[in-house]
C-alpha positions as CSV (number, residue, x, y, z in Angstrom):
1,X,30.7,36.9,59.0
2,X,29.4,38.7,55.6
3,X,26.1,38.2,55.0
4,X,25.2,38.1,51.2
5,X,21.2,38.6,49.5
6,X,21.1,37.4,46.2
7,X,19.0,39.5,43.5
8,X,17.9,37.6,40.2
9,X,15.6,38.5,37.4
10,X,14.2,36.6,34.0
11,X,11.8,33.9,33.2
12,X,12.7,30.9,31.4
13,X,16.3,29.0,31.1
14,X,16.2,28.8,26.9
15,X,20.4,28.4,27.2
16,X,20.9,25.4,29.8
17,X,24.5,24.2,29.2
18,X,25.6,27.5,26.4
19,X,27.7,30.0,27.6
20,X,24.6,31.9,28.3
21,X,23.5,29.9,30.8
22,X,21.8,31.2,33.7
23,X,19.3,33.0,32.2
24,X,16.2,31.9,34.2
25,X,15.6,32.6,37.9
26,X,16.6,29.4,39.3
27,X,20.2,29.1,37.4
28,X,20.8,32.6,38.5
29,X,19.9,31.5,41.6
30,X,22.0,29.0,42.2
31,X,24.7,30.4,40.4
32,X,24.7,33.2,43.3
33,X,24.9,30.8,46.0
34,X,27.7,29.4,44.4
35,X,29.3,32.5,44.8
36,X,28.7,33.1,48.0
37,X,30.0,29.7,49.4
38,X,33.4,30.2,47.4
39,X,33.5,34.3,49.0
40,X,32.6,32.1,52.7
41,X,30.0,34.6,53.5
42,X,26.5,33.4,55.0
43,X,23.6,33.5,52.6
44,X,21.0,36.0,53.1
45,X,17.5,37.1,51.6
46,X,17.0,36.1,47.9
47,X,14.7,38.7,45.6
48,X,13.5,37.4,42.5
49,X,11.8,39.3,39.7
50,X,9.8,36.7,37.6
51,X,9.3,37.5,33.3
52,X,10.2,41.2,33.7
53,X,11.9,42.3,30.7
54,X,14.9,45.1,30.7
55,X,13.3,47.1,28.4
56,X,10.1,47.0,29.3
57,X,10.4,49.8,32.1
58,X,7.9,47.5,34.1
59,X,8.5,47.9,37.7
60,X,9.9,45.2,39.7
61,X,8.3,44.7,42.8
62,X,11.2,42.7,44.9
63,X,14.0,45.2,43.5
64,X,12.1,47.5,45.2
65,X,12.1,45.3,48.0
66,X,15.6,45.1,48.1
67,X,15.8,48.5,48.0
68,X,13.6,49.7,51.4
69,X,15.9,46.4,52.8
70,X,18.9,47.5,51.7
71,X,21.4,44.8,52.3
72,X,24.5,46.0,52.2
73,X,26.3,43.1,49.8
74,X,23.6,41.9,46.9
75,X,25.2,39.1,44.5
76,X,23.8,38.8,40.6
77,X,24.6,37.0,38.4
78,X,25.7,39.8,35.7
79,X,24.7,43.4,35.8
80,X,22.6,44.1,33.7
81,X,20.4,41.4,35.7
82,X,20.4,43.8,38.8
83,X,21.1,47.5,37.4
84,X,18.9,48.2,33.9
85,X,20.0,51.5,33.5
86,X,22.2,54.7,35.5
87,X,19.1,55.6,37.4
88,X,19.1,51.5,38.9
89,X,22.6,51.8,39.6
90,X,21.9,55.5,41.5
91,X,19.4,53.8,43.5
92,X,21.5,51.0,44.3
93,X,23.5,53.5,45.9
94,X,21.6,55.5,47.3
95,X,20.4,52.6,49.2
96,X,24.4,51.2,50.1
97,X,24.7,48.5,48.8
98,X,27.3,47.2,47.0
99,X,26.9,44.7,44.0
100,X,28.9,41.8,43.2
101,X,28.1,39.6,40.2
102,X,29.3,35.7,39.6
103,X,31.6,37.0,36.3
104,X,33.5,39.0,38.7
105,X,32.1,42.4,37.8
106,X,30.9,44.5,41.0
107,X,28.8,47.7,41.7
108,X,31.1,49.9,43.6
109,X,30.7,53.2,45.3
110,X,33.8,53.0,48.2
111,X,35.9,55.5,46.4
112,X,35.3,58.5,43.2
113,X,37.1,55.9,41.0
114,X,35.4,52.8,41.7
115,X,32.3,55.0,41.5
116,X,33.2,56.3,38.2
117,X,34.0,52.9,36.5
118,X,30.9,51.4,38.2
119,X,28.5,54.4,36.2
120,X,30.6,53.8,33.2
121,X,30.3,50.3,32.8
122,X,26.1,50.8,33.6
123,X,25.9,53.4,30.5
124,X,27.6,51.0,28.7
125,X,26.0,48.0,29.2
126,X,22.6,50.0,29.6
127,X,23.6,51.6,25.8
128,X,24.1,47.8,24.4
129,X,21.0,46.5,25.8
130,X,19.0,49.5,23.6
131,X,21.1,48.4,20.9
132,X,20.1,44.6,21.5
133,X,16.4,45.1,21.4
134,X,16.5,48.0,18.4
135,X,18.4,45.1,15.8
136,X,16.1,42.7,17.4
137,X,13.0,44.5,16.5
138,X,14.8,45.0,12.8
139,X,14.8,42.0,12.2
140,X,11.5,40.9,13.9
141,X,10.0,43.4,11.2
142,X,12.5,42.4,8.0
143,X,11.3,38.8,8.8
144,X,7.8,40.1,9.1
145,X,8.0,41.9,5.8
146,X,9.7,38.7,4.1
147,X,6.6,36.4,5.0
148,X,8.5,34.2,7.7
149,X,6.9,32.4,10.2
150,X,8.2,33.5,13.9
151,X,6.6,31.3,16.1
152,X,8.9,29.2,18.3
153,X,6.5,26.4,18.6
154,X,4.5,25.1,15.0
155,X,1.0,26.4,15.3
156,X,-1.9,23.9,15.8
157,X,-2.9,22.2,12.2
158,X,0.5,23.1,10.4
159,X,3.9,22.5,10.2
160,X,6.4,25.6,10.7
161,X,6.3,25.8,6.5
162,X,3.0,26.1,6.6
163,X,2.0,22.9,5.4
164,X,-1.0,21.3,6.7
165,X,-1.0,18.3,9.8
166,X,-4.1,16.2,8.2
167,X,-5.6,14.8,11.5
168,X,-6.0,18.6,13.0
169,X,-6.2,20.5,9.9
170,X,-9.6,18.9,9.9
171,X,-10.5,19.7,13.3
172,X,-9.9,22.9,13.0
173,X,-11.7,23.5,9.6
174,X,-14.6,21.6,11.2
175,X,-14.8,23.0,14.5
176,X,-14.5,26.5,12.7
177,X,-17.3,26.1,10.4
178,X,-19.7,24.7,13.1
179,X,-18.4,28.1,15.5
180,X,-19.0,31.0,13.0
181,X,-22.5,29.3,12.4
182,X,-23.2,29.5,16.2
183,X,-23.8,25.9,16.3
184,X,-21.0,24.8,18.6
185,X,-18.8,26.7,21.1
186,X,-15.6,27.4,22.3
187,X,-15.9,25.0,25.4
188,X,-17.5,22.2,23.2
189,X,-14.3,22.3,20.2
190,X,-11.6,21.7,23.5
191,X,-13.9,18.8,24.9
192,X,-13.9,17.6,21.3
193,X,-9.8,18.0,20.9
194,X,-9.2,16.8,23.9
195,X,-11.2,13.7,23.4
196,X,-9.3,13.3,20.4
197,X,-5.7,13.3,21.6
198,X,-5.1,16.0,20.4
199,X,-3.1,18.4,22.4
200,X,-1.7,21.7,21.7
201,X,1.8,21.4,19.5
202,X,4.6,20.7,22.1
203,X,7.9,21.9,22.2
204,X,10.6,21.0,24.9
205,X,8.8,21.3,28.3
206,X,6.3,23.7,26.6
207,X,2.8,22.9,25.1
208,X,1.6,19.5,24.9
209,X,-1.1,20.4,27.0
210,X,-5.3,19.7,26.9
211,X,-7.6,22.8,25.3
212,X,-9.5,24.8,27.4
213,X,-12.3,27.2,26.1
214,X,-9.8,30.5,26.4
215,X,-7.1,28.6,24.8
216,X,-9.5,27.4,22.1
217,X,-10.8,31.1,21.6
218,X,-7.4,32.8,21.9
219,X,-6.3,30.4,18.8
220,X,-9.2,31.7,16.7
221,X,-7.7,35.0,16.8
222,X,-5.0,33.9,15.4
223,X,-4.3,36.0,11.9
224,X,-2.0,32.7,10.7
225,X,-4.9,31.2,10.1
226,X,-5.6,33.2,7.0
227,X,-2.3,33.4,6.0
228,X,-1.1,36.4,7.9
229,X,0.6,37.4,11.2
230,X,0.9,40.7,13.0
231,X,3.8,42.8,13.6
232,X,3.2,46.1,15.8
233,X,-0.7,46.0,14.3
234,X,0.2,45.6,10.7
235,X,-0.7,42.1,9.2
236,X,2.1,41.0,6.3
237,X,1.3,38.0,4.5
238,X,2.9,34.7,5.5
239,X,4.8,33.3,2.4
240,X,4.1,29.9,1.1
241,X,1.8,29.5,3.7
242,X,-1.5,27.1,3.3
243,X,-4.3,29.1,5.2
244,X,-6.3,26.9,7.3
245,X,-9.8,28.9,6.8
246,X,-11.1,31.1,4.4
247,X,-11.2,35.2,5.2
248,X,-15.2,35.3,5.8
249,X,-15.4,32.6,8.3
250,X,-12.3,34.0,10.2
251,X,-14.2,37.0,10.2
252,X,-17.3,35.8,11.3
253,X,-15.6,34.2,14.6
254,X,-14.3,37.1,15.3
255,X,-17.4,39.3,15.4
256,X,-18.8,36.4,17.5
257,X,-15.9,36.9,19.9
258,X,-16.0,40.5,19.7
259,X,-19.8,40.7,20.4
260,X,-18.6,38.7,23.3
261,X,-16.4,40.9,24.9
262,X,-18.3,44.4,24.5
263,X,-21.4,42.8,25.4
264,X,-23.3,44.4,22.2
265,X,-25.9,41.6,23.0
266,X,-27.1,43.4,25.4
267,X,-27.8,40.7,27.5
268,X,-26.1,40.6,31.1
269,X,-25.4,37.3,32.8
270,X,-24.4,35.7,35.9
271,X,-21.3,33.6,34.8
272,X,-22.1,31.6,38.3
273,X,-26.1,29.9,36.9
274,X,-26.8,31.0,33.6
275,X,-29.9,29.3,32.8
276,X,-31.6,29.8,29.3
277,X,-33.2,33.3,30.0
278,X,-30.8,34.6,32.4
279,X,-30.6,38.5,31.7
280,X,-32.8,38.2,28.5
281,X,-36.2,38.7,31.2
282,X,-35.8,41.7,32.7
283,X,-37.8,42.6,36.4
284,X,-41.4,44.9,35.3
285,X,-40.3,47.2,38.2
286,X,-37.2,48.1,37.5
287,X,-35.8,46.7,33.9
288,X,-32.4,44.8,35.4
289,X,-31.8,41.2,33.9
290,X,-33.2,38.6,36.2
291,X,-31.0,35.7,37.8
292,X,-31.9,32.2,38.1
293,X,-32.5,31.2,41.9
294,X,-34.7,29.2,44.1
295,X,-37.0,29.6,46.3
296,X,-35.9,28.0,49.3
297,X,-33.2,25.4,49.6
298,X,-31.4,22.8,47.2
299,X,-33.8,21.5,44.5
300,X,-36.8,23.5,45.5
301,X,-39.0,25.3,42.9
302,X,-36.4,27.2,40.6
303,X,-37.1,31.1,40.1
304,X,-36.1,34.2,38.0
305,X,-36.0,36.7,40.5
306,X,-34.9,40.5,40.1
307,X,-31.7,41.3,41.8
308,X,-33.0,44.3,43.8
309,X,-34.7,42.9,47.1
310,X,-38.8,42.6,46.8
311,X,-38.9,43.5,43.1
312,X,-40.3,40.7,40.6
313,X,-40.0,37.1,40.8
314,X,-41.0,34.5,38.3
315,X,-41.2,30.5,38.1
316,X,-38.6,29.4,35.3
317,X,-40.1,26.5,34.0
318,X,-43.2,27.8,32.4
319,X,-41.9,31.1,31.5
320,X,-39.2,28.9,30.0
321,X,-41.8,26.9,28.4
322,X,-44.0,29.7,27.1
323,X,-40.9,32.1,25.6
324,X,-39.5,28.4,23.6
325,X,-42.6,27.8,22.1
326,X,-43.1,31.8,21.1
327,X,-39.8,31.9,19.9
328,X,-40.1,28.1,17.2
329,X,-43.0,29.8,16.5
330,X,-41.3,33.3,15.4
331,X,-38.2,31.0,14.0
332,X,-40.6,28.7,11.9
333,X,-41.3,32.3,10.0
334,X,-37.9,32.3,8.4
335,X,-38.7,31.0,5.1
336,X,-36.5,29.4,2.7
337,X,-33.6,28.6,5.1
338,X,-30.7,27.7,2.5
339,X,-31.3,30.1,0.0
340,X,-31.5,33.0,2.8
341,X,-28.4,31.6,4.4
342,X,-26.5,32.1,1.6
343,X,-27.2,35.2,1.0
344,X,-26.7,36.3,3.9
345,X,-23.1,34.6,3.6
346,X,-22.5,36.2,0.7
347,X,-23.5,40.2,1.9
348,X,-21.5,39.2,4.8
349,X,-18.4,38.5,2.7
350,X,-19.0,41.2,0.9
351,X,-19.1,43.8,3.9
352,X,-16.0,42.1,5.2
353,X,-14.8,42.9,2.4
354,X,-15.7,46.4,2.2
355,X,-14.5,47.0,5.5
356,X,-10.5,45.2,5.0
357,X,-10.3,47.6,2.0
358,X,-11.9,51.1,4.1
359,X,-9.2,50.1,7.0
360,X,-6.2,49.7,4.3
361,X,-7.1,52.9,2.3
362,X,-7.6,55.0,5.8
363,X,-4.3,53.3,7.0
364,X,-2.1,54.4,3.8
365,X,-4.4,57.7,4.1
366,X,-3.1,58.7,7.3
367,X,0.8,57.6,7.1
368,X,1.1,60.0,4.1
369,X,-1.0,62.5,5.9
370,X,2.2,62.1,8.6
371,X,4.3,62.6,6.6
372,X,2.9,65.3,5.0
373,X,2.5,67.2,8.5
374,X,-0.9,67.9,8.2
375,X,-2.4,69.3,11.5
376,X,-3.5,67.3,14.5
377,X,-7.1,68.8,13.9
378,X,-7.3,67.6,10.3
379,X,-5.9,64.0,11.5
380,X,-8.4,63.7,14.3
381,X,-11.7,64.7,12.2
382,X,-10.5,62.2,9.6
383,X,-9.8,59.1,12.4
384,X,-13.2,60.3,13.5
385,X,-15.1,59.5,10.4
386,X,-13.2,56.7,9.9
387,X,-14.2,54.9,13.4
388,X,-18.0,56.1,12.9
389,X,-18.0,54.3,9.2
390,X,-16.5,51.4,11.5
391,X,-18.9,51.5,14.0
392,X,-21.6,51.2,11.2
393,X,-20.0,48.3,9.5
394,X,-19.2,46.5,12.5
395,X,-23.4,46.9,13.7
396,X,-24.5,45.7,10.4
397,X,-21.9,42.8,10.4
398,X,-23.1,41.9,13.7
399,X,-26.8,42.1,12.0
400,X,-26.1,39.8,9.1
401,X,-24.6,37.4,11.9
402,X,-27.9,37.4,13.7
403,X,-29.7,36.4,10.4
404,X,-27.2,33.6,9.7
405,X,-27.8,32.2,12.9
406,X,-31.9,31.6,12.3
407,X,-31.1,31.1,8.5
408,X,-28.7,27.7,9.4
409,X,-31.1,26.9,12.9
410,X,-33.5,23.6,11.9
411,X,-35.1,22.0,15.1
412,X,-36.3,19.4,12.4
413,X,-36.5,18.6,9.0
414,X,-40.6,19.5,8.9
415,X,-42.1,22.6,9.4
416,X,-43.3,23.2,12.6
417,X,-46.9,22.6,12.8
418,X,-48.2,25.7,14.2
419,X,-52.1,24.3,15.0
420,X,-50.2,22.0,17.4
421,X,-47.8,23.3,19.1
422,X,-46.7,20.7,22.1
423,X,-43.7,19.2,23.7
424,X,-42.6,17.3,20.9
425,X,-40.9,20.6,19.5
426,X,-39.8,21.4,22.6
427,X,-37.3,18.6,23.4
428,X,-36.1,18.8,19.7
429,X,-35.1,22.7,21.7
430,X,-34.0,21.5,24.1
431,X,-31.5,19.2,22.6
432,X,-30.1,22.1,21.0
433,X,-27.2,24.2,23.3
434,X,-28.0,26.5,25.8
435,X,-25.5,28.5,24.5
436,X,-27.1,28.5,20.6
437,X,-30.5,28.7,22.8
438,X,-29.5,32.1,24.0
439,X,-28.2,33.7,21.0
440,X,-31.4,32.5,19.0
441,X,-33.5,34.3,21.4
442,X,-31.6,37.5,21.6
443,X,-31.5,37.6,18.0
444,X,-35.6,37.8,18.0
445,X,-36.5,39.1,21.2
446,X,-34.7,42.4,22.7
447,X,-36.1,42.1,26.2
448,X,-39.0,39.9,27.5
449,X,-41.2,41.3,30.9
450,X,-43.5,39.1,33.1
451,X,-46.9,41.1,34.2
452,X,-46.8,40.6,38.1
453,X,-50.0,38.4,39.6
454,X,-52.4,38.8,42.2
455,X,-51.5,36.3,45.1
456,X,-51.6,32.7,44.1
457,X,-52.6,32.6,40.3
458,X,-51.4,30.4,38.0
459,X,-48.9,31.1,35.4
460,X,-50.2,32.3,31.8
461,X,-48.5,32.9,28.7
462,X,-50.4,36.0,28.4
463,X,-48.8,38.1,30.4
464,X,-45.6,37.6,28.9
465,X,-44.5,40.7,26.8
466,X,-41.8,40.8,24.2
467,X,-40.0,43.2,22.1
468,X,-38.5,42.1,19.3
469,X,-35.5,43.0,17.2
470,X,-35.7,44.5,14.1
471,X,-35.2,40.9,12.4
472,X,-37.7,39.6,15.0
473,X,-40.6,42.3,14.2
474,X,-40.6,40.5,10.7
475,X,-41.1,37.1,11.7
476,X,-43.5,38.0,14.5
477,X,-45.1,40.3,11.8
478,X,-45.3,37.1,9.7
479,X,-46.5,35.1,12.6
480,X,-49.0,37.3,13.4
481,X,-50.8,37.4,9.9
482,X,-51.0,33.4,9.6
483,X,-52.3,33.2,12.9
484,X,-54.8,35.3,11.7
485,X,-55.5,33.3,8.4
486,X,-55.8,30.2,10.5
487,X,-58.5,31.3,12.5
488,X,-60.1,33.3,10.0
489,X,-60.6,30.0,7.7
């Protein structure tokens, strides 16, 4: 009896009950079988290529399959779901198999004429498919250009106009605010939705599903959000669209998610136990960020200890203690809170500002260049000094973040009394995240080292070194000279 494999390819079934059904895997699927019962052959080995699109050239790893298998009768549902192009259908038959597909259509290589219509038909349908995906990226772009909306599901917080949903139009404007200050975080905002009901916008059997901390983050990038969406990295402007935030705090998130990802912190963590000073102190010995660890079993005395074996290790606690208390005092320096944060805001907008209106002139600068044919060497020096002005911007952005961050931080409404410096002010701290903890102290300290001591002494403050950022060499300046007017009076 004929044995039969089945070969299908796609993701999702959009057209159940159209004529264009069978789209997914599993209609395909079962279309084939179909087949194959009303042909009387026995069914064989079934290759399925998830969310692999036809003109993405991605390889597909159970085609291949197929191919070192070689069957020698493979059902489809159409062709162009097994053969993409003439060099698929060339490998098909270089492999012998033969094709047969549910509309009746078959890959057929028995005789020069059968061989001939079969590459005819794949040029064909492989020429179409080209055509498919050029007029759909025409009118991806003319819709882009017009200011239409193309998402198939409404976005959190508006409708597909635009138009604002009131109960998580406010979320988001809240939870935005309190992120681009540094005062709450990405996992924090989806414990918050969540708790809220409210689940990302649903659509059929997709979304209507709780936030997590990526999906959170992932939606801050969003462009929409200010109005705008992105076509093949150009931004058009979304018509009659009510933006959700305002282009600075947008802006702001995304140098905090940026600063993220390339690590310009400088701070390396263990993502398993990051405890508050987890790669901030580094070992004396050797400079690497220490971990948090114990020193023997489960809920014995808890250590920073330097990854490489025998270098430094510290007792958290009182180090923790001792770098808290250092770092309210330096934080106590920044004087006039409000006014400085506003500033700050407003040289921040400003910058942002700057920089949109360097990347649209560089942009327009270079596409006429193109046109123009100007050399590859005059091109490159230009792109050049265009990603070093960049690179400036996006450190001094980064900067002014830093600065908002201590300008909005207050542990308490009094100034911190520096003659009496206890734990009162340290379980205001600790109340505050671990997360916000951590980016206060690498915004004043650039590394922290522990001076090893002798066998069996006591922890001291003193031999705690810092260096301090540049913002942080101002306040411990500041520090400094009314610790000396206090015990000078």
């Amino acid at each position: 009896m004929t044995t039969a494999a089945i070969y299908a390819r796609l993701s999702q079934d959009k057209r159940q009950g159209t004529s264009e059904e069978g789209a997914s895997v599993k209609s395909q699927i079962d279309a084939c079988k179909r087949f194959i019962k009303a042909q009387g052959w026995t069914l064989g080995e079934t290759y399925a290529d998830n969310s692999i699109s036809a003109t993405s050239g991605a390889e597909r790893p159970e085609f291949e399959r197929m191919l070192r298998e070689a069957p020698s009768i493979v059902v489809a549902f159409k062709q162009d779901r097994l053969s993409r192009s003439l060099m698929d259908t060339l490998r098909i038959k270089g492999a012998g198999i033969t094709g047969h597909m549910c509309d009746g259509g078959r890959l057929d290589f028995s005789s020069a004429d059968s061989e001939m219509l079969t590459v005819i038909r794949t040029a064909v349908d492989s020429a179409e498919g080209r055509k498919k995906a050029e007029r759909q990226k025409l009118a991806t772009l003319r819709d882009a250009k017009a200011g239409k909306y193309r998402g198939s599901i409404r976005p959190f917080g508006q409708e597909r106009s635009g138009e604002w949903v009131p109960a998580e139009a406010e979320a988001v404007r809240t939870a935005a605010k309190l992120i681009a200050e540094g005062r709450q975080t990405f996992f924090r905002t989806a414990e918050l939705w969540n708790a809220a009901g409210l689940l990302t916008p649903a659509t059929g059997k997709q979304g209507g599903k709780q936030w997590t901390s990526g999906t959170v983050r992932n939606y801050f990038t969003r462009p929409r959000l200010i109005g705008k969406q992105e076509y093949e990295g150009t931004l058009y402007e979304l018509k009659d669209w009510k933006p959700l935030l305002d282009e600075t705090t947008f802006e702001q998130i995304q140098t905090l998610i940026n600063g993220k990802r390339t690590g310009q912190r400088g701070v390396s963590t263990s993502r398993s136990d990051t405890k508050l000073l987890t790669g901030i102190v580094r070992c004396v010995e050797c400079g690497r960020g220490m971990n948090s660890g114990q020193r023997g079993a489960a809920g014995s005395t808890r250590l920073y200890k330097c990854p490489t074996v025998k270098h430094q290790s510290v007792v958290a606690e009182p180090l923790e203690d001792a770098v808290s208390l250092h770092a309210l005092e330096l934080l106590n320096q920044h004087e006039d809170s409000k006014e400085q944060a506003e500033e700050t805001s407003k040289a921040l907008a400003a910058l942002m500002s700057e920089k949109r209106v360097a990347v649209s002139a560089h942009d327009e600068w270079m596409e006429d260049a193109a046109v123009a044919g100007l050399k590859p060497s005059v091109l490159g020096a230009r792109q050049k000094a265009h990603d070093k002005r960049m690179a400036e911007m996006d450190d001094e952005i980064l900067r002014l973040n830093k600065d908002m961050k201590v300008s909005i931080f207050q542990l308490s409404e009094e100034p911190i009394d520096l003659k009496n410096m206890n734990t009162r002010y340290l379980h205001g701290w600790r109340s505050v995240s671990m997360e916000q903890r951590r980016d206060l102290l690498t915004t004043v300290f650039d590394s922290i080292t522990v001076e090893r001591a002798g066998q069996g002494k006591r922890f001291s403050p003193s031999r705690v070194h810092y260096t301090y950022t540049e913002l942080g060499t101002k306040l411990a300046d500041r520090w400094a000279a009314d610790m000396e007017a206090y015990f000078s009076a």
